Coordinates of C-alpha atoms in Angstrom, one line a residue:
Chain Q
X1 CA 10.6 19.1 -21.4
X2 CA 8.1 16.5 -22.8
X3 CA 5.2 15.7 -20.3
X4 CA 5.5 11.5 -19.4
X5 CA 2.2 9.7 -18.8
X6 CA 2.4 6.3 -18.1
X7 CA -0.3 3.9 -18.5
X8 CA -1.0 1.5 -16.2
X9 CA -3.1 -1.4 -14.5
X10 CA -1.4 -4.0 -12.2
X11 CA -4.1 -6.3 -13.9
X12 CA -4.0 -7.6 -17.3
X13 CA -6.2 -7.5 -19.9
X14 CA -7.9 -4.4 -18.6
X15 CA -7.1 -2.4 -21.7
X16 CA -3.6 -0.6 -21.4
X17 CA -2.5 -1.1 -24.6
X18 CA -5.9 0.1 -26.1
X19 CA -5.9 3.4 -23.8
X20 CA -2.1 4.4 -24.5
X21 CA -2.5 4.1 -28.4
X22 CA -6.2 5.9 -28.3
X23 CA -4.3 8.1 -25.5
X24 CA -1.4 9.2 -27.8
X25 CA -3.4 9.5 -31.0
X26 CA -5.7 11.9 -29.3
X27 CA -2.4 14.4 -27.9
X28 CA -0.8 14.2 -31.2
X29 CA -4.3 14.8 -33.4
X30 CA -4.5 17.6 -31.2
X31 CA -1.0 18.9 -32.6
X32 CA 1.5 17.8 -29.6
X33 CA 4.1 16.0 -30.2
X34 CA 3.4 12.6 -28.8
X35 CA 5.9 9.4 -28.5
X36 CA 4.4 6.1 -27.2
X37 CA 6.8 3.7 -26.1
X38 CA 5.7 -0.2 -25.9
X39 CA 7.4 -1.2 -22.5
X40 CA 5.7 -4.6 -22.5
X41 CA 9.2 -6.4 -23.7
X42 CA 8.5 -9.8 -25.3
X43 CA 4.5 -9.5 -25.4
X44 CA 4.4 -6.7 -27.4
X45 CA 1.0 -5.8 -28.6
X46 CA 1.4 -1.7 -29.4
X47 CA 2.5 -1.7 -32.8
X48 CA -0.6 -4.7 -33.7
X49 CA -3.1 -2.0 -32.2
X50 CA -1.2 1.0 -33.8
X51 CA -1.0 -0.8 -36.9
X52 CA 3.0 -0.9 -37.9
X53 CA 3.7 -4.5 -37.0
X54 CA 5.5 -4.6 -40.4
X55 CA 7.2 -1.8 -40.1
X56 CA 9.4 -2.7 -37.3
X57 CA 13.0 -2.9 -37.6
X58 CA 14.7 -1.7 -34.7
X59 CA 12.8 -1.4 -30.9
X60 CA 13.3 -0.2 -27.4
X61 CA 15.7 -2.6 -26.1
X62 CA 18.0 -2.2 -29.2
X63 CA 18.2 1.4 -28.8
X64 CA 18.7 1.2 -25.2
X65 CA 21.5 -1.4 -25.6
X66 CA 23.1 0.8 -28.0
X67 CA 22.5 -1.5 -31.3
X68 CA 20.6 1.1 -33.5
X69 CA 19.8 4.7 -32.5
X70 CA 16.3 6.5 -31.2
X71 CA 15.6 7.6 -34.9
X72 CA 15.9 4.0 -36.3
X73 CA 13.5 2.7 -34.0
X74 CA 11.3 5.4 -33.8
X75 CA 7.8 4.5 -36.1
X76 CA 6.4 7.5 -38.0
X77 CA 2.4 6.4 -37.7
X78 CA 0.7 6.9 -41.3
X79 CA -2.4 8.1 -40.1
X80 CA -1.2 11.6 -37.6
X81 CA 2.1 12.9 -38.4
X82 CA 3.0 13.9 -35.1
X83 CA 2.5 10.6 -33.8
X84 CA 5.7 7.9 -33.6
X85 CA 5.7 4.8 -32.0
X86 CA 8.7 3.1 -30.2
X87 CA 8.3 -0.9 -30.3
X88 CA 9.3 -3.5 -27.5
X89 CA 11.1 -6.2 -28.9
X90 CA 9.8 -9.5 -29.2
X91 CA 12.7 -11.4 -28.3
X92 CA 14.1 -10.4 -25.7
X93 CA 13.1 -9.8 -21.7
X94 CA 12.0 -7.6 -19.4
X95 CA 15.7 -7.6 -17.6
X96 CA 16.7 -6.0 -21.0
X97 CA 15.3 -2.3 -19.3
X98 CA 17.6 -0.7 -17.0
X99 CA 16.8 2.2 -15.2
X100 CA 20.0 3.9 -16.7
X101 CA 18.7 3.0 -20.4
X102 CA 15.4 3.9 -20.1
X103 CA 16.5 7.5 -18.1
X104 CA 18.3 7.9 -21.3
X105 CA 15.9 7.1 -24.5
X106 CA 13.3 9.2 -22.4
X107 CA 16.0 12.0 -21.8
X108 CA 16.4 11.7 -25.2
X109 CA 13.2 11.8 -26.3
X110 CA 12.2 14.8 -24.5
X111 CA 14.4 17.1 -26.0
X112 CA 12.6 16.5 -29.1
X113 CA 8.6 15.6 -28.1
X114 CA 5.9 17.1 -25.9
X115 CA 4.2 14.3 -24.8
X116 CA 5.7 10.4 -23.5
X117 CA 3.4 8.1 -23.4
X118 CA 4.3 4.5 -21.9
X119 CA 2.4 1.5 -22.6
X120 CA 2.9 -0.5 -19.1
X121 CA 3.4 -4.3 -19.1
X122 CA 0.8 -5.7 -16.6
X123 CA 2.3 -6.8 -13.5
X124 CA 3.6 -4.8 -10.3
X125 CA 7.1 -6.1 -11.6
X126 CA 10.3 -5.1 -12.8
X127 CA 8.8 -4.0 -16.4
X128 CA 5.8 -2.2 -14.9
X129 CA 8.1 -0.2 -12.7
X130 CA 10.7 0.7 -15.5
X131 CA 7.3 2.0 -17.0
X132 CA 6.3 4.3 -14.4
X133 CA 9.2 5.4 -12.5
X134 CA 10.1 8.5 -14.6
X135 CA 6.1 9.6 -14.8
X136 CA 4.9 12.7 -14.1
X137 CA 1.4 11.7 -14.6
X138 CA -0.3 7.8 -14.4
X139 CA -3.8 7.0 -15.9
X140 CA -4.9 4.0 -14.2
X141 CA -6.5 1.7 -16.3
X142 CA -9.4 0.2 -14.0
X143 CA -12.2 -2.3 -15.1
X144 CA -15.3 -2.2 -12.8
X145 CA -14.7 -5.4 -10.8
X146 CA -13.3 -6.1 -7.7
X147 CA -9.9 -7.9 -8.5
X148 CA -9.1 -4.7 -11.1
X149 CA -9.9 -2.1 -8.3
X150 CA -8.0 -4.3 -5.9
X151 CA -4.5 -4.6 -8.6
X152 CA -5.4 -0.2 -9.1
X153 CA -4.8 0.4 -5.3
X154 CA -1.9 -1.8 -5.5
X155 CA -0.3 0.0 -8.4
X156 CA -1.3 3.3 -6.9
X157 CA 1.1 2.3 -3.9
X158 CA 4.0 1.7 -6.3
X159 CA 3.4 5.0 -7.9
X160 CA 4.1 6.8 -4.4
X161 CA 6.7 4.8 -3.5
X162 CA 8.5 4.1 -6.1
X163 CA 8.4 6.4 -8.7
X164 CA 11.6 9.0 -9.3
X165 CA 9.3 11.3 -8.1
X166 CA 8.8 9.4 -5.1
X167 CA 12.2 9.0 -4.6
X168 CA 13.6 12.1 -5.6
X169 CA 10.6 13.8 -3.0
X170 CA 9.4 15.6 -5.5
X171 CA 5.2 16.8 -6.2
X172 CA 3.6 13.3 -6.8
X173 CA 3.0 11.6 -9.8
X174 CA -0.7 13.1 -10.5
X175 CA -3.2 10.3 -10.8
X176 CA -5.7 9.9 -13.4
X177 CA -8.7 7.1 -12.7
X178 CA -9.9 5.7 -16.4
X179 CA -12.3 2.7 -16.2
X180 CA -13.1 1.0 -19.3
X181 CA -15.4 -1.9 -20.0
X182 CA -18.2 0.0 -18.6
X183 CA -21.5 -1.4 -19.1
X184 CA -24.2 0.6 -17.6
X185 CA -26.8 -2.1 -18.1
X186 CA -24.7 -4.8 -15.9
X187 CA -23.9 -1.8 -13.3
X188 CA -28.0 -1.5 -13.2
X189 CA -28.4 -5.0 -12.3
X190 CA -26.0 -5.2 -9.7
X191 CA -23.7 -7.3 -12.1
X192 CA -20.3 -4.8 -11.9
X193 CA -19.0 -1.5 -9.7
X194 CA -20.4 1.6 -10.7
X195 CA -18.2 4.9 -11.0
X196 CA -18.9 5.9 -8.0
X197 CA -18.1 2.7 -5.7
X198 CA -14.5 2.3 -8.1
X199 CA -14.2 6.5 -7.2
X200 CA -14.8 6.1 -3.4
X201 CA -12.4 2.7 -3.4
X202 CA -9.3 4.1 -5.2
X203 CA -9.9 8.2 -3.2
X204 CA -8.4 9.0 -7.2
X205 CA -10.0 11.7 -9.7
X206 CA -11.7 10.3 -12.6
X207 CA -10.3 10.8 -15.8
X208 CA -13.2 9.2 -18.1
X209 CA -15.6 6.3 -18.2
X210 CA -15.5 3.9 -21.8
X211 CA -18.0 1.8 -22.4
X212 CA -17.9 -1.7 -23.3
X213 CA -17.9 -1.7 -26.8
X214 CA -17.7 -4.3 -30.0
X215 CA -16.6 -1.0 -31.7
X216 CA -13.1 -1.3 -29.1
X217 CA -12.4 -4.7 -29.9
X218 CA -13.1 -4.4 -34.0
X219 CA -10.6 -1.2 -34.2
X220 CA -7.9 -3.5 -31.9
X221 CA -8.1 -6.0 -34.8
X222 CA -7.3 -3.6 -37.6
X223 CA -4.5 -1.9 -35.9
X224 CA -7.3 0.7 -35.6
X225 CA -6.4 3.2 -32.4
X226 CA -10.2 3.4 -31.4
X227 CA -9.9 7.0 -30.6
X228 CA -10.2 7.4 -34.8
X229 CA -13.6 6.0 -34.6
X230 CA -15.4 9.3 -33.8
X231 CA -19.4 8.1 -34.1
X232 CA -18.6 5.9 -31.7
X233 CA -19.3 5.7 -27.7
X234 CA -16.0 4.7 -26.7
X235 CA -14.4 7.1 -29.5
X236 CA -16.0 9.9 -28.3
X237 CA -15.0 8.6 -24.8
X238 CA -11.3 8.4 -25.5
X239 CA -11.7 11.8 -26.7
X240 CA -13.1 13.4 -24.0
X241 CA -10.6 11.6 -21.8
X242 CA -7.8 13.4 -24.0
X243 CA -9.5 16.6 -23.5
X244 CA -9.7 16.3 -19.5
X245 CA -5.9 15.2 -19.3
X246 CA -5.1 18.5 -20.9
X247 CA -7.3 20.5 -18.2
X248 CA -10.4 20.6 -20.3
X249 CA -13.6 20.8 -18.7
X250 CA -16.1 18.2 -20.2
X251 CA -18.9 16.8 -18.3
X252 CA -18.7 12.8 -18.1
X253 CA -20.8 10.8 -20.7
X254 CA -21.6 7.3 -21.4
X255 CA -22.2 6.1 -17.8
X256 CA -26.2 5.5 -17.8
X257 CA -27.5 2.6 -19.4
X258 CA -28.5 3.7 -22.8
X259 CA -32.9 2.8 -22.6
X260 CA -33.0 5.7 -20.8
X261 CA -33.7 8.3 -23.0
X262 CA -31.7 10.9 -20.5
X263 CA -28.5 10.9 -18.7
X264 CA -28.0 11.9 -15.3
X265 CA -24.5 13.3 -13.6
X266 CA -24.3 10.1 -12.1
X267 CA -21.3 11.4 -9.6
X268 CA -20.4 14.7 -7.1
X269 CA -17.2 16.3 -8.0
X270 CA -15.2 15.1 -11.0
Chain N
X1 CA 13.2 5.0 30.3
X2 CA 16.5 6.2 30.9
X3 CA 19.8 4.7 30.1
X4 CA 21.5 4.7 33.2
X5 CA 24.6 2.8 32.5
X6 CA 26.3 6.1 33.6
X7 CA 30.7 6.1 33.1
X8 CA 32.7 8.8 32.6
X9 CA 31.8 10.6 29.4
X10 CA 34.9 10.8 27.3
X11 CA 35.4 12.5 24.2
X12 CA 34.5 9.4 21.8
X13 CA 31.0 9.1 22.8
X14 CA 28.1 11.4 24.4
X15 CA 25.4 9.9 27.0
X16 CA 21.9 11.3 26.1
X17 CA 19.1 10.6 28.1
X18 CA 16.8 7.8 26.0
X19 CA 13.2 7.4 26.0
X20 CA 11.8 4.2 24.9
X21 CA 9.2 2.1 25.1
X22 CA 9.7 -1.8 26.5
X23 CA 7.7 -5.1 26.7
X24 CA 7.4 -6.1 29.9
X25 CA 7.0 -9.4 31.0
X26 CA 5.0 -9.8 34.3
X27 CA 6.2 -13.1 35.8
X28 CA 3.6 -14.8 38.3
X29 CA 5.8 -17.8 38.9
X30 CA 8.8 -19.8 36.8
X31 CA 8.5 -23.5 35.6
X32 CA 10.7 -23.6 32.7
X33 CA 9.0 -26.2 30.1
X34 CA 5.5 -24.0 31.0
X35 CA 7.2 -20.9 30.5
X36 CA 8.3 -21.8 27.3
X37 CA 5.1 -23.3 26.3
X38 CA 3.3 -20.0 27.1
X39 CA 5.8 -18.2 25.4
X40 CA 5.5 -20.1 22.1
X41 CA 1.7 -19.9 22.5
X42 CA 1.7 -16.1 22.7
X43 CA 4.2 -15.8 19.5
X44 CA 2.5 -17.7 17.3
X45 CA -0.3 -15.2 18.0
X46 CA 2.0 -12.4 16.4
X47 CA 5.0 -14.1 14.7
X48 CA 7.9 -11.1 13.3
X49 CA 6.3 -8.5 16.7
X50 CA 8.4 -10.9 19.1
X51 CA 11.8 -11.1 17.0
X52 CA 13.9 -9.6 18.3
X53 CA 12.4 -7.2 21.3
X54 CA 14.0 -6.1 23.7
X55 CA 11.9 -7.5 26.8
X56 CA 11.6 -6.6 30.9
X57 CA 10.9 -9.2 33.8
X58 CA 8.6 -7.4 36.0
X59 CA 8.7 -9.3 39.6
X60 CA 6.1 -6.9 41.0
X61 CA 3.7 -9.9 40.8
X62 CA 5.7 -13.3 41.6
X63 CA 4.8 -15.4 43.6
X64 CA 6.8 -18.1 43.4
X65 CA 10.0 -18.7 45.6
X66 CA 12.9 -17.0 45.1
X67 CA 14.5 -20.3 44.7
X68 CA 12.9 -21.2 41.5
X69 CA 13.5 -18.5 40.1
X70 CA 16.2 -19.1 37.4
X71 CA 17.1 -16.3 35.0
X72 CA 19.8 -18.1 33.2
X73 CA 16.8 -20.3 31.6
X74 CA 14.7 -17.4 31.6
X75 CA 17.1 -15.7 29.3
X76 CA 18.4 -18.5 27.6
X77 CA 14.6 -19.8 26.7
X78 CA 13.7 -16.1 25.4
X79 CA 17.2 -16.3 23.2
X80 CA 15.7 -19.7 21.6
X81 CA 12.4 -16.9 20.3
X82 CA 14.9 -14.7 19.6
X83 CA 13.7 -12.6 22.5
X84 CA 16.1 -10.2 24.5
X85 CA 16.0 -10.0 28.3
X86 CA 17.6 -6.9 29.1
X87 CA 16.5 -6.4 32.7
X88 CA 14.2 -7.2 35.5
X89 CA 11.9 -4.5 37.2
X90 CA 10.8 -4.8 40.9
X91 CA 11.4 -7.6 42.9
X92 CA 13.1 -7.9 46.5
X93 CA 17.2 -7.8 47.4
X94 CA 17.5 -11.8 46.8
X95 CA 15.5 -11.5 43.2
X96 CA 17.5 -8.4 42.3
X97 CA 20.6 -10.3 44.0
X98 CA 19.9 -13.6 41.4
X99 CA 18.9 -11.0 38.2
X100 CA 22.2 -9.7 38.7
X101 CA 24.2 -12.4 38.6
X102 CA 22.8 -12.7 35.4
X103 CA 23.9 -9.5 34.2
X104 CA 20.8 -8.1 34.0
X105 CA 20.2 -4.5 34.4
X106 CA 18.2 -3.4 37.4
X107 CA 15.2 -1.2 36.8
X108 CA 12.9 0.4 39.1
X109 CA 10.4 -0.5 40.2
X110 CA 7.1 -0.3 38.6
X111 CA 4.8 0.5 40.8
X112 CA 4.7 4.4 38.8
X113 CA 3.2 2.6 35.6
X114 CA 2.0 -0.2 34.2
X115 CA 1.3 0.9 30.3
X116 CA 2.8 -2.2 28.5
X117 CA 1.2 -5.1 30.1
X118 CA 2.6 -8.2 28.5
X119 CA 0.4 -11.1 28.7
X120 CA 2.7 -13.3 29.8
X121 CA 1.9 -16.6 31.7
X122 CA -1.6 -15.9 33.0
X123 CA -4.4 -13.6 31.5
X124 CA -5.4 -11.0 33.9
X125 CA -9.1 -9.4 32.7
X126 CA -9.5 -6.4 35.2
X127 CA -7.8 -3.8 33.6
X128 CA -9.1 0.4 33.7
X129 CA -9.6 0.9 30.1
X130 CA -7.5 3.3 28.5
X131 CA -5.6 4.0 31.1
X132 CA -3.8 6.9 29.5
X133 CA 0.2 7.0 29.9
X134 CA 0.7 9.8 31.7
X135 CA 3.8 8.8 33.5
X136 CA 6.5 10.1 31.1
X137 CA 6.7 11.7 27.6
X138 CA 4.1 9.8 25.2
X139 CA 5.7 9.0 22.2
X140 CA 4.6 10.8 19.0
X141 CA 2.4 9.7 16.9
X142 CA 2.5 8.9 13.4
X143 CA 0.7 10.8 11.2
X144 CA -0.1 9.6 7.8
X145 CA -2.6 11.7 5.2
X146 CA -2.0 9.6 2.2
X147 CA -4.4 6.4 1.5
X148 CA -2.5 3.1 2.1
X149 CA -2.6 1.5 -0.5
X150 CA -3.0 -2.6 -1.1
X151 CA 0.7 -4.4 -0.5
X152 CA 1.8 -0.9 1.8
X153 CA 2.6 -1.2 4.8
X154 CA 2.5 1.5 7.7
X155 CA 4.1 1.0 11.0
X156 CA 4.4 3.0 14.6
X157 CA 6.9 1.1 16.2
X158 CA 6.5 3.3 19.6
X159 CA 2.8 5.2 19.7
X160 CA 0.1 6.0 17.9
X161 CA -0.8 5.7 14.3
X162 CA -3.0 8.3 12.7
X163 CA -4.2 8.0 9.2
X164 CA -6.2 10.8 7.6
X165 CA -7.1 8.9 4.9
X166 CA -8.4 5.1 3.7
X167 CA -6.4 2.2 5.1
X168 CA -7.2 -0.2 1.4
X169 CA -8.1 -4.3 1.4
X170 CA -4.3 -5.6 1.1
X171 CA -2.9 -2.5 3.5
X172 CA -1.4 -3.3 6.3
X173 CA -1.2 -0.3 9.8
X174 CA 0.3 -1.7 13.1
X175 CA 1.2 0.6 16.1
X176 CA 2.1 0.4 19.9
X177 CA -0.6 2.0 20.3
X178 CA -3.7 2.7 18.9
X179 CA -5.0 3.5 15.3
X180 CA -6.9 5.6 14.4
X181 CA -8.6 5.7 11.0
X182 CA -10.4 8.4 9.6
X183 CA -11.8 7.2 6.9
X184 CA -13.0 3.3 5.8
X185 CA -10.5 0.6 7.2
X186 CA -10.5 -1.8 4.8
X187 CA -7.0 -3.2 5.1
X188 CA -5.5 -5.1 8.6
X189 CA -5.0 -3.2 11.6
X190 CA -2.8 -4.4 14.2
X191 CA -3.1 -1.9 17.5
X192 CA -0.8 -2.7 20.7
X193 CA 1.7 -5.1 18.7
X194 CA 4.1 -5.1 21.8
X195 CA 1.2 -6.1 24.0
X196 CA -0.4 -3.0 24.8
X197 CA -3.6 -4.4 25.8
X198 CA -5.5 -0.9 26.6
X199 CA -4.6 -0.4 22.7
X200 CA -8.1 0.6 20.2
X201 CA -9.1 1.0 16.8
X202 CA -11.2 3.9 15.6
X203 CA -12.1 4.0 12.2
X204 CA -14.8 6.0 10.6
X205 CA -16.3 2.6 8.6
X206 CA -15.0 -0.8 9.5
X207 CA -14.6 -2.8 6.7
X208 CA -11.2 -4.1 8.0
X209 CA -9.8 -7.8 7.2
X210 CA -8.6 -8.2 10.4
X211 CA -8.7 -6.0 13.5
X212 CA -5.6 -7.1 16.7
X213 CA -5.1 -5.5 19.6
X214 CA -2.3 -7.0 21.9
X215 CA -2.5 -11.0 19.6
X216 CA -6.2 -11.0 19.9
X217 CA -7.9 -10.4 16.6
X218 CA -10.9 -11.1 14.5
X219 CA -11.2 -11.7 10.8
X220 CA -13.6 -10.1 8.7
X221 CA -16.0 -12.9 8.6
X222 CA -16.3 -12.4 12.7
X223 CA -16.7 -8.6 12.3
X224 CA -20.0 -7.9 10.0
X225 CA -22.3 -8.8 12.5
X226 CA -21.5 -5.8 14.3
X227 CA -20.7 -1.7 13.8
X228 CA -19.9 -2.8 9.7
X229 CA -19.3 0.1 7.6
X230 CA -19.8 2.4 10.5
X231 CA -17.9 4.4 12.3
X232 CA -16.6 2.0 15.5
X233 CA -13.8 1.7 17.6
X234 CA -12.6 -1.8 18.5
X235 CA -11.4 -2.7 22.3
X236 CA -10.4 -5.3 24.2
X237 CA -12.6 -6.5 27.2
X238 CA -12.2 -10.0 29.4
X239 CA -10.1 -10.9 26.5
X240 CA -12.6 -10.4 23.5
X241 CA -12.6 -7.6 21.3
X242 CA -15.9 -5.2 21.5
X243 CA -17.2 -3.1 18.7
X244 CA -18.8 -0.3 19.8
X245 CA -20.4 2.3 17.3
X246 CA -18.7 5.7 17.8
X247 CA -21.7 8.0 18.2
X248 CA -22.7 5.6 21.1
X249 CA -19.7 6.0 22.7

């Protein structure tokens, strides 16, 4: 049985996409199996970041619809070969995911991979609940201000009522805290929430801290996963994060502002 | 209160004794176009508490003559709110005499409690605090130990409402009775909904939106000069809510 994380905000442009292709390239360069699935139906934005725009002939909505099967969508990604990505379609809407369709491709897909990554839409919708509501596990993509934090806790309420773990009363999904666009310097001058006050907000455990980075948004524009870039702070970040999601231990980096010459454990607890 | 409606019990059904908790309404005297004026006064305070309720007349404090005293307006103004009389309480032979001919049920008398005071025509500010209800079984409370979340909402329709966990901006807890918080509340809370006014809000930090007890609330703006992001309980005295830090108490 394949493990399904789903990615998700309520807010947009917080970096969902970024996270679940960095997220799924780290599982599968670690050897798992991994499957992303775009569920972001007529914005699609996975395969630009993944890099296989071109290489899409079938997606999601055909295979749930019945037009082409799971292995004619799936995309084989060039750089980690245990790494395939499953494309929204362009064309069509969100209505195009049924609950019954999606059960199935991940039923499917299961069989076959060990990890399920889904790339929410933003949005406490019908598309963003299609996403989550066969999770077992939800990293909440958070940035450190207010209205993101506010849209988290929102999205956090969906994911205990109205996931199928939810409904079935089964464990809860189990809740992973990532904020991204973290810049310590702005935290320092009172300009943005630090860890701890988006910690103490959302009562979730923190999965990582990424720092805002030009590296982030120059590996988004060639259909770079940023995860790849390993010298870099929000590389290493991603990679770390990886490593905690799979019950590593690593102690939480890239949270001080960096003209200090030392870094402090900034938080209690993890 | 029990259901008293007693016929023979026949195969089809099965009488069970029921315990539930009513909105009184204490009536001082009756002038129909004032009553109804009140009445649209006090639910516009809490729009969606008053649909539908079932509602008491409580004659323990009328004072007006017997003569004025029509319940076929009384219930037919309450049915335009969408307000159900089901009874009156108290009262003497020729009120009881008048409340049946409106097929209203006939309820004792009150004088054993008094734990839902409606505010009904007139505002009455000597009331014991937290009088506890001791007259018959309390209603259980609700216990919740998961964080309510922005958009959730968490409801006690009879007692109490016990969280163990934060009450987030967006959230929204309402109860009977009181709340309790314990942890920040940062959502609304709305505490004695059917017009419990003896009703409080503990929290551990207020950060709350809006705080209500009985229709009477205060909005966050009104709240910070006071017990914010401390550990309070919220009251209602001479018609104003009172903060008062919990380690003073």
């Amino acid at each position: 049985m394949a493990r399904i994380i789903v990615v998700t905000s309520g807010k947009g442009g917080v970096g969902k996409t970024t996270t679940s292709a960095s997220i799924s390239t780290g599982l599968a360069k670690r050897g798992h199996k991994t499957v992303v699935i775009d569920f972001d139906v007529g914005l699609r934005n996975l395969d630009l970041i993944m890099n296989c725009e071109r290489r899409v002939v079938y997606d999601f909505v055909n295979v749930i619809q019945g037009e082409a099967t799971l292995n004619q969508a799936l995309i084989k990604d060039k750089r980690v070969d245990t790494l395939y990505i499953l494309p929204a379609s362009q064309t069509r809407e969100k209505e195009a995911l049924t609950r019954e369709g999606v059960e199935k491709v991940i039923n499917e897909l299961s069989e076959t991979f060990d990890y399920i990554v889904c790339d929410s839409p933003a949005g406490i919708e019908h598309g963003a609940q299609m996403a989550l509501y066969y999770a077992d596990e939800a990293v909440v993509v958070t940035n450190p201000e207010v209205s993101s934090v506010r849209d988290s806790d929102r999205i956090l309420g969906i994911l205990q009522s109205k996931s199928r773990r939810a409904e079935m009363g089964q464990d809860p999904v189990k809740e992973h805290l990532l904020l991204t666009r973290y810049n310590a310097d702005r935290v320092e001058r009172g300009e943005m929430l630090s860890v701890q006050d988006v910690e103490e907000i959302l009562a979730i455990p923190l999965l990582g801290v990424i720092p805002e980075s030009q590296v982030v948004l120059n590996a988004s524009n060639q259909g770079l996963p940023v995860i790849l870039e390993e010298q870099s702070d929000a590389g290493q970040a991603y990679d770390d994060a990886v490593a905690r999601l799979l019950g590593e231990e690593r102690e939480h980096r890239f949270m001080t502002a960096q003209k200090k010459g030392f870094f402090s454990r900034m938080f209690k607890g993890g | 209160m029990s259901d008293s409606a007693a016929t023979d019990a026949k195969q089809s059904f099965q009488l069970k004794s029921a315990s539930v908790s009513l909105t009184a309404l204490e009536l001082y005297y009756f002038e129909n176009d004032e009553f109804e004026a009140n009445l649209r006064d006090k639910i516009s305070q809490a729009p969606g508490f008053f649909k539908d309720i079932p509602l008491i007349i409580s004659l323990e404090k009328y004072e007006g003559l017997d003569s004025e005293l029509d319940f076929f307006k009384i219930i037919g103004t309450c049915r335009r709110h969408n307000i159900h009389v089901i009874g009156v309480r108290a009262g003497n032979d020729d009120q009881r005499r008048l409340a049946r001919g409106a097929s209203l049920a006939l309820l004792p008398g009150g004088s054993l409690r008094d734990k839902t005071t409606s505010e009904a025509t007139v505002d009455k500010g000597h009331q014991a605090a937290a009088q506890p209800d001791t007259t018959h079984e309390p209603a259980p409370a609700r216990i919740i130990s998961q964080p309510v979340r922005s958009g959730q909402q968490v409801y006690a329709p009879d007692g109490d409402l016990i969280i163990l966990a934060p009450v987030q901006a967006g959230a929204e807890v309402l109860a009977a009775g009181n709340i309790h918080v314990y942890g920040p509340l940062r959502g609304r809370a709305l505490a004695g909904i059917h017009g419990a006014e003896s009703a409080r809000v503990f929290c551990q930090s207020l950060e709350a939106e809006l705080v209500s007890i009985a229709g009477h609330y205060k909005i966050s703006e009104d709240l910070q000069d006071n017990g914010w992001k401390s550990a309070v309980q919220i009251q209602l005295r001479d018609d104003v809510l009172v903060v008062t830090p919990l380690d003073k108490a």
